[in-house]
Tab-separated table of C-alpha atoms in Angstrom:
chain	number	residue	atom	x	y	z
A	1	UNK	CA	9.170	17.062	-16.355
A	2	UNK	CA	6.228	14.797	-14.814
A	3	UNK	CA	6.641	11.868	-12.692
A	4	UNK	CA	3.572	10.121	-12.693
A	5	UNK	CA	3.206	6.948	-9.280
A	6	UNK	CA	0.401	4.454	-10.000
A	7	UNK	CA	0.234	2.320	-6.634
A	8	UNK	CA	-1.664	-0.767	-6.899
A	9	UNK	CA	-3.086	-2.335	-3.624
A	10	UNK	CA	-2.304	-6.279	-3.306
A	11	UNK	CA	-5.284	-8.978	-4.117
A	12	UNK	CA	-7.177	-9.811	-0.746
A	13	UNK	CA	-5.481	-12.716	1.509
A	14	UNK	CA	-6.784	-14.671	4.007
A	15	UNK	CA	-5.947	-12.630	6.893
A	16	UNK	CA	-7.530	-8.965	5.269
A	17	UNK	CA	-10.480	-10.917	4.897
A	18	UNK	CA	-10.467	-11.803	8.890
A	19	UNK	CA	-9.304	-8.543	9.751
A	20	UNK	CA	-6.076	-9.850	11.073
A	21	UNK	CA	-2.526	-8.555	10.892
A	22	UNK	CA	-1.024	-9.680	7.969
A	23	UNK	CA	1.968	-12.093	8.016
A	24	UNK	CA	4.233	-12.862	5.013
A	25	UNK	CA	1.131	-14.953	3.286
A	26	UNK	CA	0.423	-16.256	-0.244
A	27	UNK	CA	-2.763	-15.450	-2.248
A	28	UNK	CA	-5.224	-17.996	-2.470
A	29	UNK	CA	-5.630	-19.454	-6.229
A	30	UNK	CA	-9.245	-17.345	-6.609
A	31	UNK	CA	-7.643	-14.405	-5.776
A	32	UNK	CA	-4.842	-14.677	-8.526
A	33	UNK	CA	-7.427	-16.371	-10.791
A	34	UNK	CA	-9.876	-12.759	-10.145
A	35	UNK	CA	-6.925	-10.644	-11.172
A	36	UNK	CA	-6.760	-12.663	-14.527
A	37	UNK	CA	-10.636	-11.467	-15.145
A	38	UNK	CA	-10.142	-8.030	-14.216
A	39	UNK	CA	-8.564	-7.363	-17.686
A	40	UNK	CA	-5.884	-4.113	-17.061
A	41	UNK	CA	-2.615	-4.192	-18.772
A	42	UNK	CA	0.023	-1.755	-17.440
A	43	UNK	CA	1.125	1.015	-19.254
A	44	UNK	CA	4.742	0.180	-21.106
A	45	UNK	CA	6.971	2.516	-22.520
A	46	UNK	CA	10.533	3.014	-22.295
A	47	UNK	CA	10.290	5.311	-19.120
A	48	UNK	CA	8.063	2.941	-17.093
A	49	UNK	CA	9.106	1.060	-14.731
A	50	UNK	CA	7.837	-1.922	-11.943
A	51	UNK	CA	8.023	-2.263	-8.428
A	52	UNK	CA	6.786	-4.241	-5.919
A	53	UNK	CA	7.086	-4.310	-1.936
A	54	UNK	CA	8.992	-7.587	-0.913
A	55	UNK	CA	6.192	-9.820	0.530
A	56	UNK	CA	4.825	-12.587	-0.886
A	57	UNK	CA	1.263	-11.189	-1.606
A	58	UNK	CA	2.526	-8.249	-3.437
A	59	UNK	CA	4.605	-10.393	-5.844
A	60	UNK	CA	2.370	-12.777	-6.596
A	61	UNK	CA	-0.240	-9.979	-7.027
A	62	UNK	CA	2.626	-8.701	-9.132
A	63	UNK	CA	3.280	-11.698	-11.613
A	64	UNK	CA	-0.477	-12.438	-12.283
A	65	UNK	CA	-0.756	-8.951	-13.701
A	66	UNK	CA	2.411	-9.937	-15.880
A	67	UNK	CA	4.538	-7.555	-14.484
A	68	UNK	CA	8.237	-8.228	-13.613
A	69	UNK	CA	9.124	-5.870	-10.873
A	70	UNK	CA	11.885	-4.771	-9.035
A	71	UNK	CA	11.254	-5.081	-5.234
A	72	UNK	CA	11.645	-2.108	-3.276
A	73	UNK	CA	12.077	-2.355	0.735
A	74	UNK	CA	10.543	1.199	1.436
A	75	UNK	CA	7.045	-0.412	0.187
A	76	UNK	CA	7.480	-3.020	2.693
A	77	UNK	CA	4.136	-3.461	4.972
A	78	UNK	CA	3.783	-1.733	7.925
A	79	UNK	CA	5.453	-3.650	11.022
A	80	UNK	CA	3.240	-4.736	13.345
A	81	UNK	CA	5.215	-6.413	15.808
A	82	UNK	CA	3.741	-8.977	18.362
A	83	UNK	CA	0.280	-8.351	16.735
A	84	UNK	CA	0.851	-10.037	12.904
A	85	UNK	CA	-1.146	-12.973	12.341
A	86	UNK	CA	-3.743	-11.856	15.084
A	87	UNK	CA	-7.193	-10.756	14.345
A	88	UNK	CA	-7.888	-7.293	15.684
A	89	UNK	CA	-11.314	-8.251	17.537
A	90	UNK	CA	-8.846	-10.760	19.680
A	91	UNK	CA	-6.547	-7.810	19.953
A	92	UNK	CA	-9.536	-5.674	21.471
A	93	UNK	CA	-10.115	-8.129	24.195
A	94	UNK	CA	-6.576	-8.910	25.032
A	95	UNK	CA	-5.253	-5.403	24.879
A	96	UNK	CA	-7.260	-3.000	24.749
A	97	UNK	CA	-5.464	0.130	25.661
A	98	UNK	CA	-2.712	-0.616	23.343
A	99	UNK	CA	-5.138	-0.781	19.841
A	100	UNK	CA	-7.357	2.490	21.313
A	101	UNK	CA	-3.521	4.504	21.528
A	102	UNK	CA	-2.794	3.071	18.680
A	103	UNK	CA	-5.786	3.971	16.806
A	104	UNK	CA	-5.722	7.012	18.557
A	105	UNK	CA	-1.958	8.364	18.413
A	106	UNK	CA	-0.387	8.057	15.288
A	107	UNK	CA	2.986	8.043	16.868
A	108	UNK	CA	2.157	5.082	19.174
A	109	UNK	CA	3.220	1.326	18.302
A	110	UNK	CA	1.991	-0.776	21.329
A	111	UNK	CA	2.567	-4.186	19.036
A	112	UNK	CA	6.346	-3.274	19.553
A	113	UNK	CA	6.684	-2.405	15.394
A	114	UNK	CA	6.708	0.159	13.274
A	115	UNK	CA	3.934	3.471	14.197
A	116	UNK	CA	1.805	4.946	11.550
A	117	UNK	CA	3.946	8.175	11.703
A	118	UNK	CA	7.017	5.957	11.246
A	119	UNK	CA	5.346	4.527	8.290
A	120	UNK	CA	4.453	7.623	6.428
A	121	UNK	CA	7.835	9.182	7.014
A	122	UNK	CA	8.913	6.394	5.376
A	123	UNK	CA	6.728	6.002	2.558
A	124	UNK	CA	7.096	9.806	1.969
A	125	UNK	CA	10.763	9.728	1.997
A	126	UNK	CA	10.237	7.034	-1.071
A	127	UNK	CA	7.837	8.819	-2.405
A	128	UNK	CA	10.187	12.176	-2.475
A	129	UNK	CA	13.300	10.296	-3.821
A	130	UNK	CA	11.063	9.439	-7.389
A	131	UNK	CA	11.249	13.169	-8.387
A	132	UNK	CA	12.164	12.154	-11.913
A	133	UNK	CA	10.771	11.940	-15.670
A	134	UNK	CA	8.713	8.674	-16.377
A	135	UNK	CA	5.827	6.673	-14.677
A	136	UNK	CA	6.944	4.159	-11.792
A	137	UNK	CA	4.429	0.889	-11.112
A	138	UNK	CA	4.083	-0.483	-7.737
A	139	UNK	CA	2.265	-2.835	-6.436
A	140	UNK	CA	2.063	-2.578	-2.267
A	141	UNK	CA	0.149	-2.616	0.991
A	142	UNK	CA	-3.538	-0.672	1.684
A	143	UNK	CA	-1.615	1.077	4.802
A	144	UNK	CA	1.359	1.835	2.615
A	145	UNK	CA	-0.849	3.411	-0.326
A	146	UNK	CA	-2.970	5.172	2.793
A	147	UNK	CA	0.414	6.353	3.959
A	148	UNK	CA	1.227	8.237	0.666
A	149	UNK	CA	-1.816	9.618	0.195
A	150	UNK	CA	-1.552	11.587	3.989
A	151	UNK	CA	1.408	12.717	2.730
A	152	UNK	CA	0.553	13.938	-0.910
A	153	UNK	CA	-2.245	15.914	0.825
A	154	UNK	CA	-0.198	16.922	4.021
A	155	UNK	CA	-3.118	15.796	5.721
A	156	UNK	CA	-3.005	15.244	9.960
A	157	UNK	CA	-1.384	12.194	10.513
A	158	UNK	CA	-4.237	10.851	12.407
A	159	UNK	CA	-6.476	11.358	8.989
A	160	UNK	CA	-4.838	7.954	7.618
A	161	UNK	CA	-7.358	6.075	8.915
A	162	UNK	CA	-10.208	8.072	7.123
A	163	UNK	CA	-8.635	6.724	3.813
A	164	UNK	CA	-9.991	3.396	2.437
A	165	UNK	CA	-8.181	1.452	0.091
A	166	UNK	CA	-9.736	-2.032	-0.817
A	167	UNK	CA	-7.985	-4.918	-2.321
A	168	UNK	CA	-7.481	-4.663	-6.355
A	169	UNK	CA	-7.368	-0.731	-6.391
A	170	UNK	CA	-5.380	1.531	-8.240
A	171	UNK	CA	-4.079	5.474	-6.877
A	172	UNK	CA	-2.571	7.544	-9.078
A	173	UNK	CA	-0.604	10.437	-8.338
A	174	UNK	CA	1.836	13.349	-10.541
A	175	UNK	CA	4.475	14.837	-9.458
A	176	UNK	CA	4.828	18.394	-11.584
A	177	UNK	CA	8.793	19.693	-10.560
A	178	UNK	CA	7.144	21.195	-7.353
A	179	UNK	CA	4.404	19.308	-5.655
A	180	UNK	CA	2.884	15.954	-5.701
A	181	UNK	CA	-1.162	15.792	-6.378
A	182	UNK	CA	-3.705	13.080	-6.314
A	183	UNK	CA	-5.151	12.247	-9.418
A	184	UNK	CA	-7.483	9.231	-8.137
A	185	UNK	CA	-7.612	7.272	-5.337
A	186	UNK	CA	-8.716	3.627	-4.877
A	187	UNK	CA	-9.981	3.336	-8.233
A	188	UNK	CA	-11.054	0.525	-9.642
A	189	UNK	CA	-8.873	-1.695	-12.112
A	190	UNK	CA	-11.419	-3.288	-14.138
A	191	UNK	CA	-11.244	-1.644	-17.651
């Protein structure tokens, strides 16, 4: 039996390219039109299947790669609380104790949301439920894919912000009846 996870980061919005907290946004036309020129077709068999988280940006991301997923909640974004739709060098100024603990303590959620610990507990928990034969899809959220990858490796919590995963990327990961491994990580998707 192998399981094989691809996880497919979302095409860059406006508010990754600001370095702001995301809120439920749409992808600009040149972003969808870039996915178009990137040129990857999915794998399809009969054991395949497609998911994506439910916000807008993974959907759409979704759809112009001409895949019809299923949503799945656990590949939701992380929940940032009273900081979404902020940039993070505002964030600095205003409140600067509360992004150095929470840059600094993996358990700490000073926007009021969801803590980086929280999130790859949760992510793992998905992650552990797909212990099954065939190859699952899913296109998500950089910190959700970072998320998965700390807890493939069983790395320190506090390691998930030493993993970079750009817009357009592709992880893959196996799963071989015992324990999960990394095959790739932020690869790119051009063919």
């Amino acid at each position: 039996m192998t399981t094989r996870v691809t996880l497919i980061s979302h095409a860059a919005t406006p508010a990754l390219l600001r370095a702001a907290f995301p809120l439920d946004e749409e992808l600009e036309q040149q972003e969808i039109s870039k996915i178009a020129t990137l040129g990857w077709k999915a794998p399809r068999t009969s054991k395949t299947h497609f998911l994506s988280a439910p916000e807008l940006r993974t959907q759409q991301t979704a759809l112009a790669f001409g895949l019809t997923a299923s949503i799945a909640i656990e590949l939701r974004d992380c929940d940032y609380g009273g900081w979404q739709g902020q940039e993070l060098s505002t964030l600095q100024t205003q409140d600067p104790e509360g992004v150095a603990a929470w840059l600094a303590d993996p358990a700490a959620a000073p926007h009021g949301g969801e803590s980086i610990a929280n999130l790859i507990g949760r992510v793992g928990g998905w992650l552990d439920q797909l212990k099954e034969d065939g190859h699952t899809i899913a296109v998500t959220h950089p910190a959700v894919i970072r998320g998965v990858v700390v807890y493939v490796l069983h790395a320190p919590l506090h390691s998930f912000w030493r993993v970079d995963i750009a817009p357009l990327t592709l992880t893959d990961l196996r799963f071989n009846g015992r324990v999960w491994t990394l095959r790739s990580c932020a690869s790119s998707l051009k063919d």
